[in-house]
PDB file of C-alpha atoms in Angstrom:
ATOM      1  CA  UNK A   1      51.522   1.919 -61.674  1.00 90.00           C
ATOM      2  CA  UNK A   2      51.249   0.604 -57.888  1.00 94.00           C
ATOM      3  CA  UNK A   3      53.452   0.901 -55.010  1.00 95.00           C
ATOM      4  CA  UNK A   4      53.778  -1.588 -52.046  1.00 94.00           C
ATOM      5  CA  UNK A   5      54.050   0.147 -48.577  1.00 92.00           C
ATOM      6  CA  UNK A   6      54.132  -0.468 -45.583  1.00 89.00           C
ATOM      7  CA  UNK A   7      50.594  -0.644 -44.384  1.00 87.00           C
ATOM      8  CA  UNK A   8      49.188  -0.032 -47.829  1.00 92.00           C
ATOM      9  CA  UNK A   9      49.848   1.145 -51.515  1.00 94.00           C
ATOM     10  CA  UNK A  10      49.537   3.842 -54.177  1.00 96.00           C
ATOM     11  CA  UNK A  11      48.687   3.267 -57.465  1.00 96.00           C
ATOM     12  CA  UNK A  12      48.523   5.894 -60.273  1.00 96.00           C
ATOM     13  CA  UNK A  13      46.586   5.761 -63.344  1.00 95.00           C
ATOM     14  CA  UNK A  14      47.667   8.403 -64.966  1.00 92.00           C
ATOM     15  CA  UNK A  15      45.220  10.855 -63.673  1.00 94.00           C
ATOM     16  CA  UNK A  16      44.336   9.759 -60.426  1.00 95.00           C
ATOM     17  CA  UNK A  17      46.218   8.757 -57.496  1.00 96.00           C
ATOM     18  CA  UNK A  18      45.186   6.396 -55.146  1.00 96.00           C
ATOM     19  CA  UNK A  19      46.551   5.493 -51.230  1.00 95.00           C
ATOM     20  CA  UNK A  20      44.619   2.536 -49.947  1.00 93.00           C
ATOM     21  CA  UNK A  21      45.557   2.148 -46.051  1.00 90.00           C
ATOM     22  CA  UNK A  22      45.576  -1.087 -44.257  1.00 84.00           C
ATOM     23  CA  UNK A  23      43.329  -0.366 -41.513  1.00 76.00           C
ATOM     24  CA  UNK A  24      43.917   0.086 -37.990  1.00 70.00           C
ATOM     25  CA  UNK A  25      40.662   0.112 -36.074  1.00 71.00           C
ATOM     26  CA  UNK A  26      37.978   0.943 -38.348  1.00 72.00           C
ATOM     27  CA  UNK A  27      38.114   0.508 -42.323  1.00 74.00           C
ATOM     28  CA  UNK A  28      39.459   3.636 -43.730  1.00 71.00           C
ATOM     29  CA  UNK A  29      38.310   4.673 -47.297  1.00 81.00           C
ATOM     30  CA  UNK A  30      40.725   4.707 -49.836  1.00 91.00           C
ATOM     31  CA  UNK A  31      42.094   8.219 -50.903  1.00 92.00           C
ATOM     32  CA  UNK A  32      41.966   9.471 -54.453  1.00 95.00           C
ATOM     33  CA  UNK A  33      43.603  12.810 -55.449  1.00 93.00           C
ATOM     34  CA  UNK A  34      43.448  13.845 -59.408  1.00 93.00           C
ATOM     35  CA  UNK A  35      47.381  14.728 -60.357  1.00 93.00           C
ATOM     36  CA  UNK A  36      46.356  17.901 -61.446  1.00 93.00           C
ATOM     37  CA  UNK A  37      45.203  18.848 -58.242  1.00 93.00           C
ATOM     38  CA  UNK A  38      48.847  17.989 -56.667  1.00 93.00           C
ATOM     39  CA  UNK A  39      50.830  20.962 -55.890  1.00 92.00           C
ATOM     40  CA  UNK A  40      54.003  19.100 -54.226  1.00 90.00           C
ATOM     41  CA  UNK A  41      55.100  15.940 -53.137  1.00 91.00           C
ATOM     42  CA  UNK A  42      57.827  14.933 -50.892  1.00 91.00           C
ATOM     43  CA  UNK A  43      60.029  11.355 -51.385  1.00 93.00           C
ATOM     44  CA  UNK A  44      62.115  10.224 -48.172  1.00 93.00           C
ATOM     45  CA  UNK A  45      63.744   6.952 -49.286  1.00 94.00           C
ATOM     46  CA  UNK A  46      63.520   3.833 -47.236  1.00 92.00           C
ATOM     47  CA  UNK A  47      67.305   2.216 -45.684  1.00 90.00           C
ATOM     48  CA  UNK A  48      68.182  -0.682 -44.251  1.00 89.00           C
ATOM     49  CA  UNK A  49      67.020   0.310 -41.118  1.00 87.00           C
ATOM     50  CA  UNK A  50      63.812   3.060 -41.361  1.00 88.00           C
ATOM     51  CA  UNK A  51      60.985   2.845 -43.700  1.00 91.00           C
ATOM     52  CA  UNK A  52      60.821   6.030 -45.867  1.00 93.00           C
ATOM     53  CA  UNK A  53      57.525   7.521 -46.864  1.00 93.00           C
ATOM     54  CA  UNK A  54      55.578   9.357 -50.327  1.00 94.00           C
ATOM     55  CA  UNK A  55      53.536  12.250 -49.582  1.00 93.00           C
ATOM     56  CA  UNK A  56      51.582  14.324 -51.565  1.00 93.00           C
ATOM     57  CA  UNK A  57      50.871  18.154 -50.873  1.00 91.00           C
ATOM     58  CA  UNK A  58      47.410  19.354 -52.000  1.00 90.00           C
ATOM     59  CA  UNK A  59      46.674  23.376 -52.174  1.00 88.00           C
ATOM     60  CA  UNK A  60      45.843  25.068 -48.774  1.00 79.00           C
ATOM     61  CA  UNK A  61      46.832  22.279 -46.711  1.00 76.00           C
ATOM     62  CA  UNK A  62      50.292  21.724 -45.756  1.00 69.00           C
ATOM     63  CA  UNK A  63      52.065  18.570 -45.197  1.00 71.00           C
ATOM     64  CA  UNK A  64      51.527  16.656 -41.999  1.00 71.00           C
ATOM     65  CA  UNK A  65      55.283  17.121 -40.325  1.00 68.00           C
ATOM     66  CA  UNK A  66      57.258  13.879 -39.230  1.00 73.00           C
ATOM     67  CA  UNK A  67      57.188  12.449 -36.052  1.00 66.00           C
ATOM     68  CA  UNK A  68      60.680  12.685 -34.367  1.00 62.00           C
ATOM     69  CA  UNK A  69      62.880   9.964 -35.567  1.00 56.00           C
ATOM     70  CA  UNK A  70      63.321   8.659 -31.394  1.00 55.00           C
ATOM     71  CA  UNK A  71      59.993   6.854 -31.808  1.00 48.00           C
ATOM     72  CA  UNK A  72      58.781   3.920 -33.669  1.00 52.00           C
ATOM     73  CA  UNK A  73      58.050   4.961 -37.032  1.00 52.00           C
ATOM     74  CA  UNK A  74      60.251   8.391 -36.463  1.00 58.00           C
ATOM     75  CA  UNK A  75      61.245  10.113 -39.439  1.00 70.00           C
ATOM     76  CA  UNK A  76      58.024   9.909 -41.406  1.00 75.00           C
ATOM     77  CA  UNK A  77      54.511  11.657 -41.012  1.00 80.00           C
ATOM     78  CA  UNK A  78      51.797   9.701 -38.898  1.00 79.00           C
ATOM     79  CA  UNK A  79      49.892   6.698 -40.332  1.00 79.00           C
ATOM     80  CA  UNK A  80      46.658   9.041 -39.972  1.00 83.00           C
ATOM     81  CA  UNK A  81      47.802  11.495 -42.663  1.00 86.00           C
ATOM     82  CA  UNK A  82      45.431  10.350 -45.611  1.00 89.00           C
ATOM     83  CA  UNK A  83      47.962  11.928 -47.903  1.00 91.00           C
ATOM     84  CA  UNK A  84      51.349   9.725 -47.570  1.00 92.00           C
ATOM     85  CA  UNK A  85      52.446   6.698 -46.775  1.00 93.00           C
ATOM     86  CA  UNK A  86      55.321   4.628 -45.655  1.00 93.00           C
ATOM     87  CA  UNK A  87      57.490   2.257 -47.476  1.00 94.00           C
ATOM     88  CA  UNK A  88      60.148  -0.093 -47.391  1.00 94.00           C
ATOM     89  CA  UNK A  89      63.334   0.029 -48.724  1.00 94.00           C
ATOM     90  CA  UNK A  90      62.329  -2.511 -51.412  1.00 96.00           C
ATOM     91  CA  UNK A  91      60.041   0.042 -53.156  1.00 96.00           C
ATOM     92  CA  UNK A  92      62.144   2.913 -53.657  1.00 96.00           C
ATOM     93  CA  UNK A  93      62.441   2.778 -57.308  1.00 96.00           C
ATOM     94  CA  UNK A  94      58.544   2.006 -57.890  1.00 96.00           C
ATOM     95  CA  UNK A  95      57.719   4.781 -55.602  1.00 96.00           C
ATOM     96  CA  UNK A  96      60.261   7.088 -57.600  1.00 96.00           C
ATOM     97  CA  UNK A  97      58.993   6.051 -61.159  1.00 96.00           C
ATOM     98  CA  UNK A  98      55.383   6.584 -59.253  1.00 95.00           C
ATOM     99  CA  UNK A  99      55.966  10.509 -58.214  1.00 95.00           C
ATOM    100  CA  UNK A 100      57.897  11.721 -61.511  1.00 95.00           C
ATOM    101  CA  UNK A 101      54.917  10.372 -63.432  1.00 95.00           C
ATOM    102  CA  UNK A 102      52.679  12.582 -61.133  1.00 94.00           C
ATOM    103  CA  UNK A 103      54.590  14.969 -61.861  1.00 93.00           C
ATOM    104  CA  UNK A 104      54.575  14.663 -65.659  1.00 93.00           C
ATOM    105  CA  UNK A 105      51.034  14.502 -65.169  1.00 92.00           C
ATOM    106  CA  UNK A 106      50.644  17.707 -63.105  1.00 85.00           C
ATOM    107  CA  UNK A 107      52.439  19.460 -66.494  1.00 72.00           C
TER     108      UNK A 107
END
């Protein structure tokens, strides 16, 4: 299962979940969380006018906040949280189908 974003993607295997970041400055690693390690995860759908984002909540950390939604990319937490990422309004229904099977998977 793979999601397009906006600089980057998520795939899910079924156990692990992986956001691979197009980089900005220096290569970042890709990010792999195990599903069963996910506690919460938070779906803003993209419009026709703001990108919306998928972000996943791990245990003692809490979700990086958005940025105000005045500023370029407002409405959505920073690119630097390794934990979500930003898509269009074209992947909405991948990136649904992509967090209700992490979910499943959390059980």
């Amino acid at each position: 299962m793979d999601v397009k974003g906006v600089l980057g993607r998520i795939s899910f295997d079924g156990e692990w979940v992986t956001i691979t970041k197009t980089p900005i400055g220096p290569k970042p690693a890709p990010v792999r969380i195990r599903a069963a390690d996910v506690t919460g995860s938070r779906f803003k759908p993209g419009n026709r006018l703001f990108h919306g984002y998928v972000q996943f909540v791990l245990p003692d950390s809490q979700p990086a906040p958005e940025k105000p939604t005045g500023s370029f990319g407002g409405g959505r937490p920073p690119y630097e949280d390794p934990y979500s990422l930003s898509i269009p309004r074209k992947s909405n229904d991948a990136a649904e189908k992509l967090i209700a099977a992490v979910e499943q998977a959390r059980g």
